Amino acid sequence: MPAQPDSQNQGKDQLIHRFALRPHPEGGYYRETHRDAARVSREGAGNLATHAASTAIYYLLCDNAYSAWHRIRSDEVWHFYSGCALNVHVLEEDGSLTTHRLGNALADDDAVFQAVVKAGCWFAAERSDPDGFSLVGCTVAPGFEFGEFELANADSLLASHPRHAALIARLAPAPQR
């Protein structure tokens, strides 16, 4: 069994190096690990486009990073790998909030190994331990395309979901420079 890192920072650096991760626009680090060669057709913006049938990534949250509010046009399955639990917050179509605790379900009765975020829902994620790290994976079908990724406008999201204002504000995207 490999030696455990001495500190969270050393562990983060080892994970970034080992899995060749790079910064993600919503926060944290990622690397695409799979893009299906099979293609599917999907209508979007008034025309028909083809996409990979599915895609998968590694995703690491550490330091002060969180996954800011965003949405995509496909279902996304989150998978837990290592570290502390990750709270995946989803604003449902009816305005309610669902929080999936993604973590080691064998050690934490409140955790699940996998969670699904339905297409078109606004969602964000944060670590349960601010001093820890979370290494997870995400699988998207039809496959993820950055052109279908929408980072939230915090003011618009606050206006449409006022019951969840504190959480929305805490996980709002950083202002664009």
Short mmCIF file of N, CA and C in Angstrom, two decimals:
data_model
loop_
_atom_site.label_atom_id
_atom_site.label_comp_id
_atom_site.label_asym_id
_atom_site.label_seq_id
_atom_site.Cartn_x
_atom_site.Cartn_y
_atom_site.Cartn_z
N MET A 1 0.85 -1.18 0.00
CA MET A 1 0.00 0.00 0.00
C MET A 1 0.89 1.24 0.00
N PRO A 2 0.63 2.24 -0.88
CA PRO A 2 1.46 3.43 -0.94
C PRO A 2 1.36 4.23 0.35
N ALA A 3 2.43 4.94 0.65
CA ALA A 3 2.46 5.80 1.84
C ALA A 3 1.44 6.91 1.71
N GLN A 4 0.82 7.27 2.82
CA GLN A 4 -0.14 8.36 2.84
C GLN A 4 0.61 9.69 2.87
N PRO A 5 0.12 10.73 2.19
CA PRO A 5 0.79 12.02 2.19
C PRO A 5 0.81 12.62 3.60
N ASP A 6 1.88 13.38 3.89
CA ASP A 6 2.03 14.01 5.20
C ASP A 6 1.04 15.13 5.43
N SER A 7 0.68 15.82 4.38
CA SER A 7 -0.22 16.97 4.53
C SER A 7 -1.19 17.02 3.37
N GLN A 8 -2.24 17.80 3.58
CA GLN A 8 -3.24 17.96 2.52
C GLN A 8 -2.60 18.57 1.28
N ASN A 9 -1.70 19.53 1.46
CA ASN A 9 -1.07 20.20 0.32
C ASN A 9 -0.20 19.23 -0.46
N GLN A 10 0.61 18.42 0.25
CA GLN A 10 1.43 17.43 -0.42
C GLN A 10 0.54 16.42 -1.15
N GLY A 11 -0.55 15.99 -0.51
CA GLY A 11 -1.47 15.06 -1.15
C GLY A 11 -2.08 15.64 -2.40
N LYS A 12 -2.46 16.90 -2.34
CA LYS A 12 -3.02 17.58 -3.50
C LYS A 12 -2.02 17.61 -4.64
N ASP A 13 -0.79 18.00 -4.33
CA ASP A 13 0.24 18.08 -5.37
C ASP A 13 0.51 16.72 -5.99
N GLN A 14 0.53 15.68 -5.17
CA GLN A 14 0.73 14.32 -5.69
C GLN A 14 -0.41 13.90 -6.61
N LEU A 15 -1.64 14.20 -6.21
CA LEU A 15 -2.80 13.84 -7.05
C LEU A 15 -2.79 14.61 -8.36
N ILE A 16 -2.49 15.90 -8.31
CA ILE A 16 -2.45 16.72 -9.53
C ILE A 16 -1.40 16.16 -10.48
N HIS A 17 -0.24 15.81 -9.94
CA HIS A 17 0.83 15.27 -10.78
C HIS A 17 0.49 13.87 -11.29
N ARG A 18 0.08 12.99 -10.40
CA ARG A 18 -0.18 11.59 -10.77
C ARG A 18 -1.26 11.46 -11.83
N PHE A 19 -2.32 12.26 -11.71
CA PHE A 19 -3.44 12.15 -12.65
C PHE A 19 -3.44 13.23 -13.72
N ALA A 20 -2.34 14.02 -13.80
CA ALA A 20 -2.17 15.06 -14.83
C ALA A 20 -3.38 16.00 -14.86
N LEU A 21 -3.77 16.50 -13.69
CA LEU A 21 -4.95 17.37 -13.57
C LEU A 21 -4.58 18.81 -13.90
N ARG A 22 -5.57 19.56 -14.38
CA ARG A 22 -5.37 20.98 -14.67
C ARG A 22 -6.56 21.76 -14.12
N PRO A 23 -6.41 23.08 -13.94
CA PRO A 23 -7.50 23.87 -13.35
C PRO A 23 -8.79 23.78 -14.18
N HIS A 24 -9.92 23.70 -13.46
CA HIS A 24 -11.24 23.66 -14.10
C HIS A 24 -11.88 25.03 -13.96
N PRO A 25 -12.62 25.51 -14.97
CA PRO A 25 -13.25 26.84 -14.91
C PRO A 25 -14.23 27.02 -13.74
N GLU A 26 -14.83 25.94 -13.24
CA GLU A 26 -15.80 26.08 -12.15
C GLU A 26 -15.13 25.97 -10.79
N GLY A 27 -13.81 25.69 -10.76
CA GLY A 27 -13.06 25.51 -9.52
C GLY A 27 -12.50 24.10 -9.45
N GLY A 28 -11.40 23.92 -8.75
CA GLY A 28 -10.77 22.62 -8.61
C GLY A 28 -9.91 22.26 -9.81
N TYR A 29 -9.62 20.98 -9.94
CA TYR A 29 -8.75 20.45 -10.99
C TYR A 29 -9.44 19.26 -11.65
N TYR A 30 -9.11 19.01 -12.93
CA TYR A 30 -9.75 17.90 -13.63
C TYR A 30 -8.86 17.38 -14.76
N ARG A 31 -9.24 16.23 -15.27
CA ARG A 31 -8.68 15.70 -16.51
C ARG A 31 -9.71 14.77 -17.12
N GLU A 32 -9.96 14.97 -18.40
CA GLU A 32 -10.85 14.05 -19.10
C GLU A 32 -10.12 12.72 -19.26
N THR A 33 -10.79 11.64 -18.89
CA THR A 33 -10.20 10.31 -18.97
C THR A 33 -10.83 9.45 -20.06
N HIS A 34 -11.99 9.86 -20.55
CA HIS A 34 -12.68 9.07 -21.59
C HIS A 34 -13.58 9.98 -22.41
N ARG A 35 -13.51 9.80 -23.71
CA ARG A 35 -14.45 10.43 -24.65
C ARG A 35 -14.84 9.33 -25.62
N ASP A 36 -16.08 8.87 -25.52
CA ASP A 36 -16.57 7.74 -26.29
C ASP A 36 -16.45 8.02 -27.79
N ALA A 37 -15.96 7.04 -28.53
CA ALA A 37 -15.88 7.18 -29.99
C ALA A 37 -17.25 7.10 -30.63
N ALA A 38 -18.20 6.44 -29.96
CA ALA A 38 -19.57 6.38 -30.49
C ALA A 38 -20.17 7.78 -30.46
N ARG A 39 -20.91 8.12 -31.49
CA ARG A 39 -21.49 9.45 -31.60
C ARG A 39 -23.01 9.35 -31.52
N VAL A 40 -23.62 10.38 -30.92
CA VAL A 40 -25.07 10.49 -30.87
C VAL A 40 -25.45 11.87 -31.40
N SER A 41 -26.64 11.95 -31.97
CA SER A 41 -27.14 13.23 -32.48
C SER A 41 -27.98 13.90 -31.42
N ARG A 42 -27.89 15.21 -31.38
CA ARG A 42 -28.65 15.97 -30.40
C ARG A 42 -28.99 17.33 -31.01
N GLU A 43 -30.25 17.73 -30.81
CA GLU A 43 -30.67 19.03 -31.30
C GLU A 43 -30.26 20.09 -30.29
N GLY A 44 -29.74 21.19 -30.79
CA GLY A 44 -29.36 22.28 -29.92
C GLY A 44 -29.18 23.55 -30.71
N ALA A 45 -29.66 24.67 -30.16
CA ALA A 45 -29.55 25.98 -30.80
C ALA A 45 -30.08 25.94 -32.23
N GLY A 46 -31.17 25.17 -32.43
CA GLY A 46 -31.83 25.16 -33.72
C GLY A 46 -31.20 24.27 -34.77
N ASN A 47 -30.14 23.54 -34.42
CA ASN A 47 -29.54 22.64 -35.40
C ASN A 47 -29.21 21.31 -34.75
N LEU A 48 -28.86 20.34 -35.58
CA LEU A 48 -28.53 19.01 -35.10
C LEU A 48 -27.01 18.91 -34.98
N ALA A 49 -26.53 18.48 -33.82
CA ALA A 49 -25.10 18.33 -33.59
C ALA A 49 -24.82 16.91 -33.13
N THR A 50 -23.60 16.45 -33.36
CA THR A 50 -23.22 15.14 -32.85
C THR A 50 -22.30 15.32 -31.66
N HIS A 51 -22.44 14.40 -30.72
CA HIS A 51 -21.66 14.40 -29.49
C HIS A 51 -21.11 13.01 -29.25
N ALA A 52 -20.07 12.94 -28.44
CA ALA A 52 -19.64 11.64 -27.94
C ALA A 52 -20.80 11.06 -27.14
N ALA A 53 -20.96 9.76 -27.19
CA ALA A 53 -22.06 9.14 -26.44
C ALA A 53 -21.89 9.37 -24.94
N SER A 54 -20.63 9.39 -24.45
CA SER A 54 -20.38 9.67 -23.04
C SER A 54 -18.95 10.20 -22.87
N THR A 55 -18.72 10.85 -21.74
CA THR A 55 -17.39 11.31 -21.36
C THR A 55 -17.21 11.07 -19.87
N ALA A 56 -15.95 11.03 -19.43
CA ALA A 56 -15.66 10.86 -18.01
C ALA A 56 -14.44 11.71 -17.63
N ILE A 57 -14.43 12.20 -16.39
CA ILE A 57 -13.30 12.97 -15.88
C ILE A 57 -12.96 12.54 -14.46
N TYR A 58 -11.71 12.83 -14.07
CA TYR A 58 -11.33 12.90 -12.66
C TYR A 58 -11.56 14.35 -12.26
N TYR A 59 -11.97 14.58 -11.01
CA TYR A 59 -12.21 15.94 -10.53
C TYR A 59 -11.73 16.01 -9.08
N LEU A 60 -10.88 16.99 -8.79
CA LEU A 60 -10.30 17.16 -7.46
C LEU A 60 -10.68 18.52 -6.89
N LEU A 61 -11.25 18.52 -5.69
CA LEU A 61 -11.49 19.77 -4.96
C LEU A 61 -10.58 19.77 -3.75
N CYS A 62 -9.86 20.89 -3.57
CA CYS A 62 -8.93 21.04 -2.46
C CYS A 62 -8.74 22.54 -2.21
N ASP A 63 -7.92 22.86 -1.22
CA ASP A 63 -7.65 24.25 -0.85
C ASP A 63 -8.98 24.97 -0.59
N ASN A 64 -9.14 26.14 -1.13
CA ASN A 64 -10.38 26.91 -0.94
C ASN A 64 -11.37 26.72 -2.10
N ALA A 65 -11.09 25.79 -2.98
CA ALA A 65 -11.91 25.61 -4.19
C ALA A 65 -13.23 24.91 -3.88
N TYR A 66 -14.21 25.24 -4.68
CA TYR A 66 -15.51 24.58 -4.69
C TYR A 66 -15.96 24.55 -6.13
N SER A 67 -16.93 23.73 -6.41
CA SER A 67 -17.52 23.69 -7.74
C SER A 67 -18.65 24.71 -7.75
N ALA A 68 -18.46 25.81 -8.45
CA ALA A 68 -19.44 26.90 -8.48
C ALA A 68 -20.70 26.48 -9.22
N TRP A 69 -21.79 27.18 -8.94
CA TRP A 69 -23.08 26.88 -9.57
C TRP A 69 -22.96 26.88 -11.08
N HIS A 70 -23.42 25.82 -11.68
CA HIS A 70 -23.41 25.68 -13.13
C HIS A 70 -24.44 24.63 -13.52
N ARG A 71 -24.65 24.51 -14.82
CA ARG A 71 -25.52 23.45 -15.33
C ARG A 71 -25.01 23.02 -16.70
N ILE A 72 -25.41 21.81 -17.08
CA ILE A 72 -25.07 21.28 -18.39
C ILE A 72 -26.32 20.65 -18.99
N ARG A 73 -26.25 20.30 -20.27
CA ARG A 73 -27.43 19.79 -20.97
C ARG A 73 -27.62 18.28 -20.88
N SER A 74 -26.76 17.60 -20.13
CA SER A 74 -26.82 16.14 -20.02
C SER A 74 -26.88 15.73 -18.56
N ASP A 75 -27.35 14.52 -18.31
CA ASP A 75 -27.25 13.95 -16.97
C ASP A 75 -25.77 13.76 -16.64
N GLU A 76 -25.44 13.97 -15.35
CA GLU A 76 -24.06 13.80 -14.89
C GLU A 76 -24.07 12.88 -13.67
N VAL A 77 -23.31 11.80 -13.74
CA VAL A 77 -23.17 10.88 -12.62
C VAL A 77 -21.84 11.17 -11.94
N TRP A 78 -21.91 11.46 -10.63
CA TRP A 78 -20.72 11.71 -9.81
C TRP A 78 -20.35 10.42 -9.11
N HIS A 79 -19.04 10.12 -9.02
CA HIS A 79 -18.52 8.91 -8.39
C HIS A 79 -17.48 9.31 -7.34
N PHE A 80 -17.55 8.76 -6.15
CA PHE A 80 -16.57 9.04 -5.11
C PHE A 80 -15.36 8.11 -5.24
N TYR A 81 -14.14 8.68 -5.08
CA TYR A 81 -12.92 7.88 -5.11
C TYR A 81 -12.14 7.95 -3.80
N SER A 82 -11.85 9.17 -3.31
CA SER A 82 -10.96 9.27 -2.15
C SER A 82 -11.10 10.62 -1.47
N GLY A 83 -10.67 10.66 -0.21
CA GLY A 83 -10.67 11.91 0.54
C GLY A 83 -11.93 12.06 1.37
N CYS A 84 -12.28 13.31 1.64
CA CYS A 84 -13.46 13.59 2.46
C CYS A 84 -14.73 13.62 1.59
N ALA A 85 -15.85 13.53 2.24
CA ALA A 85 -17.13 13.57 1.53
C ALA A 85 -17.31 14.91 0.82
N LEU A 86 -18.06 14.86 -0.25
CA LEU A 86 -18.35 16.04 -1.06
C LEU A 86 -19.86 16.23 -1.07
N ASN A 87 -20.32 17.44 -0.75
CA ASN A 87 -21.75 17.75 -0.80
C ASN A 87 -22.07 18.34 -2.17
N VAL A 88 -22.88 17.62 -2.93
CA VAL A 88 -23.30 18.07 -4.26
C VAL A 88 -24.72 18.62 -4.09
N HIS A 89 -24.86 19.94 -4.22
CA HIS A 89 -26.13 20.64 -4.04
C HIS A 89 -26.81 20.83 -5.40
N VAL A 90 -28.08 20.45 -5.49
CA VAL A 90 -28.82 20.53 -6.75
C VAL A 90 -30.09 21.33 -6.53
N LEU A 91 -30.28 22.37 -7.33
CA LEU A 91 -31.54 23.12 -7.32
C LEU A 91 -32.48 22.42 -8.29
N GLU A 92 -33.50 21.79 -7.75
CA GLU A 92 -34.43 21.00 -8.56
C GLU A 92 -35.37 21.93 -9.34
N GLU A 93 -36.03 21.37 -10.36
CA GLU A 93 -36.94 22.15 -11.20
C GLU A 93 -38.05 22.81 -10.41
N ASP A 94 -38.50 22.17 -9.31
CA ASP A 94 -39.59 22.73 -8.51
C ASP A 94 -39.11 23.78 -7.50
N GLY A 95 -37.82 24.11 -7.52
CA GLY A 95 -37.27 25.11 -6.61
C GLY A 95 -36.71 24.54 -5.32
N SER A 96 -36.91 23.25 -5.09
CA SER A 96 -36.37 22.62 -3.88
C SER A 96 -34.87 22.37 -4.05
N LEU A 97 -34.25 22.06 -2.93
CA LEU A 97 -32.82 21.79 -2.91
C LEU A 97 -32.60 20.34 -2.49
N THR A 98 -31.77 19.62 -3.24
CA THR A 98 -31.34 18.28 -2.86
C THR A 98 -29.84 18.33 -2.66
N THR A 99 -29.36 17.77 -1.56
CA THR A 99 -27.92 17.67 -1.34
C THR A 99 -27.54 16.20 -1.26
N HIS A 100 -26.68 15.78 -2.18
CA HIS A 100 -26.14 14.43 -2.18
C HIS A 100 -24.81 14.47 -1.44
N ARG A 101 -24.63 13.60 -0.45
CA ARG A 101 -23.36 13.50 0.26
C ARG A 101 -22.57 12.37 -0.41
N LEU A 102 -21.65 12.76 -1.28
CA LEU A 102 -20.85 11.81 -2.05
C LEU A 102 -19.62 11.46 -1.21
N GLY A 103 -19.48 10.20 -0.85
CA GLY A 103 -18.37 9.81 0.01
C GLY A 103 -18.26 8.32 0.15
N ASN A 104 -17.53 7.89 1.15
CA ASN A 104 -17.33 6.48 1.41
C ASN A 104 -18.56 5.92 2.11
N ALA A 105 -19.43 5.31 1.36
CA ALA A 105 -20.69 4.80 1.89
C ALA A 105 -20.50 3.62 2.83
N LEU A 106 -19.34 3.01 2.85
CA LEU A 106 -19.07 1.92 3.79
C LEU A 106 -18.73 2.45 5.17
N ALA A 107 -18.18 3.66 5.25
CA ALA A 107 -17.76 4.25 6.52
C ALA A 107 -18.72 5.33 7.00
N ASP A 108 -19.55 5.86 6.11
CA ASP A 108 -20.44 6.99 6.44
C ASP A 108 -21.86 6.63 5.98
N ASP A 109 -22.75 6.38 6.95
CA ASP A 109 -24.12 5.97 6.62
C ASP A 109 -24.89 7.02 5.82
N ASP A 110 -24.48 8.29 5.88
CA ASP A 110 -25.17 9.35 5.15
C ASP A 110 -24.63 9.54 3.74
N ALA A 111 -23.57 8.82 3.38
CA ALA A 111 -22.92 9.02 2.09
C ALA A 111 -23.37 7.99 1.06
N VAL A 112 -23.18 8.36 -0.19
CA VAL A 112 -23.41 7.47 -1.33
C VAL A 112 -22.15 7.48 -2.19
N PHE A 113 -21.90 6.37 -2.88
CA PHE A 113 -20.74 6.31 -3.79
C PHE A 113 -21.02 7.03 -5.10
N GLN A 114 -22.29 7.10 -5.49
CA GLN A 114 -22.67 7.72 -6.76
C GLN A 114 -23.89 8.60 -6.54
N ALA A 115 -23.95 9.69 -7.30
CA ALA A 115 -25.11 10.57 -7.28
C ALA A 115 -25.33 11.10 -8.70
N VAL A 116 -26.59 11.31 -9.04
CA VAL A 116 -26.94 11.79 -10.39
C VAL A 116 -27.49 13.20 -10.30
N VAL A 117 -26.97 14.08 -11.17
CA VAL A 117 -27.53 15.41 -11.36
C VAL A 117 -28.21 15.39 -12.72
N LYS A 118 -29.51 15.66 -12.72
CA LYS A 118 -30.28 15.61 -13.97
C LYS A 118 -29.92 16.79 -14.88
N ALA A 119 -30.02 16.55 -16.16
CA ALA A 119 -29.73 17.56 -17.17
C ALA A 119 -30.50 18.85 -16.90
N GLY A 120 -29.82 19.97 -17.04
CA GLY A 120 -30.47 21.28 -16.93
C GLY A 120 -30.61 21.82 -15.53
N CYS A 121 -30.31 21.04 -14.50
CA CYS A 121 -30.41 21.53 -13.11
C CYS A 121 -29.15 22.31 -12.74
N TRP A 122 -29.35 23.39 -11.99
CA TRP A 122 -28.21 24.13 -11.44
C TRP A 122 -27.64 23.31 -10.30
N PHE A 123 -26.30 23.21 -10.23
CA PHE A 123 -25.68 22.48 -9.13
C PHE A 123 -24.30 23.03 -8.81
N ALA A 124 -23.87 22.75 -7.58
CA ALA A 124 -22.57 23.17 -7.07
C ALA A 124 -22.11 22.12 -6.07
N ALA A 125 -20.82 22.12 -5.75
CA ALA A 125 -20.31 21.13 -4.80
C ALA A 125 -19.24 21.74 -3.92
N GLU A 126 -19.19 21.23 -2.68
CA GLU A 126 -18.17 21.67 -1.72
C GLU A 126 -17.79 20.50 -0.83
N ARG A 127 -16.56 20.55 -0.34
CA ARG A 127 -16.07 19.49 0.54
C ARG A 127 -16.74 19.60 1.90
N SER A 128 -16.95 18.45 2.55
CA SER A 128 -17.51 18.45 3.90
C SER A 128 -16.46 18.88 4.92
N ASP A 129 -15.19 18.71 4.61
CA ASP A 129 -14.08 19.12 5.48
C ASP A 129 -13.26 20.16 4.73
N PRO A 130 -13.33 21.43 5.14
CA PRO A 130 -12.62 22.47 4.40
C PRO A 130 -11.10 22.29 4.37
N ASP A 131 -10.57 21.46 5.28
CA ASP A 131 -9.12 21.22 5.30
C ASP A 131 -8.73 19.98 4.50
N GLY A 132 -9.71 19.24 4.01
CA GLY A 132 -9.42 18.01 3.29
C GLY A 132 -9.45 18.21 1.79
N PHE A 133 -9.43 17.09 1.09
CA PHE A 133 -9.58 17.11 -0.36
C PHE A 133 -10.59 16.04 -0.73
N SER A 134 -11.20 16.18 -1.91
CA SER A 134 -12.12 15.18 -2.44
C SER A 134 -11.71 14.87 -3.86
N LEU A 135 -11.45 13.60 -4.13
CA LEU A 135 -11.18 13.13 -5.48
C LEU A 135 -12.39 12.33 -5.92
N VAL A 136 -13.03 12.79 -6.99
CA VAL A 136 -14.24 12.18 -7.50
C VAL A 136 -14.11 12.02 -9.01
N GLY A 137 -15.10 11.41 -9.60
CA GLY A 137 -15.18 11.32 -11.04
C GLY A 137 -16.57 11.73 -11.48
N CYS A 138 -16.68 12.16 -12.71
CA CYS A 138 -17.97 12.54 -13.29
C CYS A 138 -18.09 11.89 -14.66
N THR A 139 -19.24 11.26 -14.90
CA THR A 139 -19.54 10.66 -16.19
C THR A 139 -20.77 11.36 -16.74
N VAL A 140 -20.69 11.79 -18.00
CA VAL A 140 -21.76 12.57 -18.62
C VAL A 140 -22.21 11.86 -19.90
N ALA A 141 -23.54 11.76 -20.08
CA ALA A 141 -24.09 11.15 -21.28
C ALA A 141 -25.36 11.88 -21.69
N PRO A 142 -25.53 12.27 -22.95
CA PRO A 142 -24.50 12.36 -23.97
C PRO A 142 -23.31 13.17 -23.45
N GLY A 143 -22.17 12.94 -24.08
CA GLY A 143 -20.90 13.48 -23.62
C GLY A 143 -20.86 14.98 -23.40
N PHE A 144 -20.00 15.36 -22.45
CA PHE A 144 -19.82 16.76 -22.07
C PHE A 144 -19.17 17.55 -23.20
N GLU A 145 -19.68 18.75 -23.41
CA GLU A 145 -19.10 19.72 -24.34
C GLU A 145 -19.09 21.06 -23.64
N PHE A 146 -17.94 21.76 -23.65
CA PHE A 146 -17.87 23.04 -22.97
C PHE A 146 -18.89 24.04 -23.53
N GLY A 147 -19.29 23.87 -24.78
CA GLY A 147 -20.30 24.76 -25.37
C GLY A 147 -21.67 24.61 -24.72
N GLU A 148 -21.89 23.51 -23.97
CA GLU A 148 -23.16 23.29 -23.28
C GLU A 148 -23.02 23.47 -21.76
N PHE A 149 -21.92 24.03 -21.35
CA PHE A 149 -21.63 24.31 -19.94
C PHE A 149 -22.00 25.76 -19.67
N GLU A 150 -22.82 26.00 -18.65
CA GLU A 150 -23.25 27.36 -18.32
C GLU A 150 -22.94 27.65 -16.85
N LEU A 151 -22.03 28.59 -16.62
CA LEU A 151 -21.74 29.05 -15.28
C LEU A 151 -22.84 30.03 -14.88
N ALA A 152 -23.34 29.90 -13.66
CA ALA A 152 -24.49 30.70 -13.23
C ALA A 152 -24.15 32.18 -13.09
N ASN A 153 -25.14 33.00 -13.33
CA ASN A 153 -25.10 34.41 -12.94
C ASN A 153 -25.71 34.42 -11.53
N ALA A 154 -24.90 34.75 -10.53
CA ALA A 154 -25.33 34.65 -9.14
C ALA A 154 -26.58 35.48 -8.87
N ASP A 155 -26.66 36.68 -9.41
CA ASP A 155 -27.83 37.53 -9.16
C ASP A 155 -29.11 36.90 -9.71
N SER A 156 -29.03 36.32 -10.91
CA SER A 156 -30.20 35.66 -11.50
C SER A 156 -30.61 34.43 -10.69
N LEU A 157 -29.62 33.67 -10.25
CA LEU A 157 -29.91 32.48 -9.46
C LEU A 157 -30.51 32.85 -8.10
N LEU A 158 -30.00 33.90 -7.48
CA LEU A 158 -30.56 34.37 -6.21
C LEU A 158 -32.01 34.84 -6.39
N ALA A 159 -32.29 35.51 -7.50
CA ALA A 159 -33.64 36.00 -7.75
C ALA A 159 -34.62 34.85 -7.98
N SER A 160 -34.17 33.79 -8.64
CA SER A 160 -35.07 32.69 -8.95
C SER A 160 -35.17 31.66 -7.82
N HIS A 161 -34.25 31.68 -6.87
CA HIS A 161 -34.24 30.70 -5.77
C HIS A 161 -33.94 31.40 -4.44
N PRO A 162 -34.76 32.35 -4.03
CA PRO A 162 -34.45 33.14 -2.82
C PRO A 162 -34.39 32.31 -1.54
N ARG A 163 -35.08 31.17 -1.48
CA ARG A 163 -35.05 30.32 -0.27
C ARG A 163 -33.65 29.79 0.02
N HIS A 164 -32.81 29.74 -1.01
CA HIS A 164 -31.48 29.15 -0.87
C HIS A 164 -30.38 30.19 -1.04
N ALA A 165 -30.69 31.43 -0.67
CA ALA A 165 -29.79 32.57 -0.92
C ALA A 165 -28.40 32.38 -0.30
N ALA A 166 -28.33 31.94 0.94
CA ALA A 166 -27.02 31.83 1.61
C ALA A 166 -26.13 30.81 0.90
N LEU A 167 -26.69 29.66 0.53
CA LEU A 167 -25.92 28.63 -0.16
C LEU A 167 -25.51 29.10 -1.55
N ILE A 168 -26.43 29.74 -2.26
CA ILE A 168 -26.12 30.25 -3.60
C ILE A 168 -25.00 31.27 -3.52
N ALA A 169 -25.08 32.19 -2.59
CA ALA A 169 -24.04 33.22 -2.45
C ALA A 169 -22.69 32.59 -2.09
N ARG A 170 -22.70 31.59 -1.20
CA ARG A 170 -21.44 30.97 -0.76
C ARG A 170 -20.74 30.24 -1.90
N LEU A 171 -21.51 29.65 -2.82
CA LEU A 171 -20.91 28.86 -3.90
C LEU A 171 -21.05 29.54 -5.26
N ALA A 172 -21.22 30.86 -5.24
CA ALA A 172 -21.35 31.62 -6.49
C ALA A 172 -20.04 31.60 -7.28
N PRO A 173 -20.14 31.66 -8.59
CA PRO A 173 -18.94 31.75 -9.40
C PRO A 173 -18.16 33.01 -9.05
N ALA A 174 -16.84 32.93 -9.14
CA ALA A 174 -15.99 34.11 -8.93
C ALA A 174 -16.30 35.12 -10.03
N PRO A 175 -16.28 36.42 -9.69
CA PRO A 175 -16.53 37.43 -10.72
C PRO A 175 -15.52 37.32 -11.87
N GLN A 176 -16.03 37.48 -13.09
CA GLN A 176 -15.17 37.42 -14.27
C GLN A 176 -14.32 38.67 -14.37
N ARG A 177 -13.07 38.49 -14.73
CA ARG A 177 -12.14 39.65 -14.87
C ARG A 177 -11.97 40.01 -16.30
#
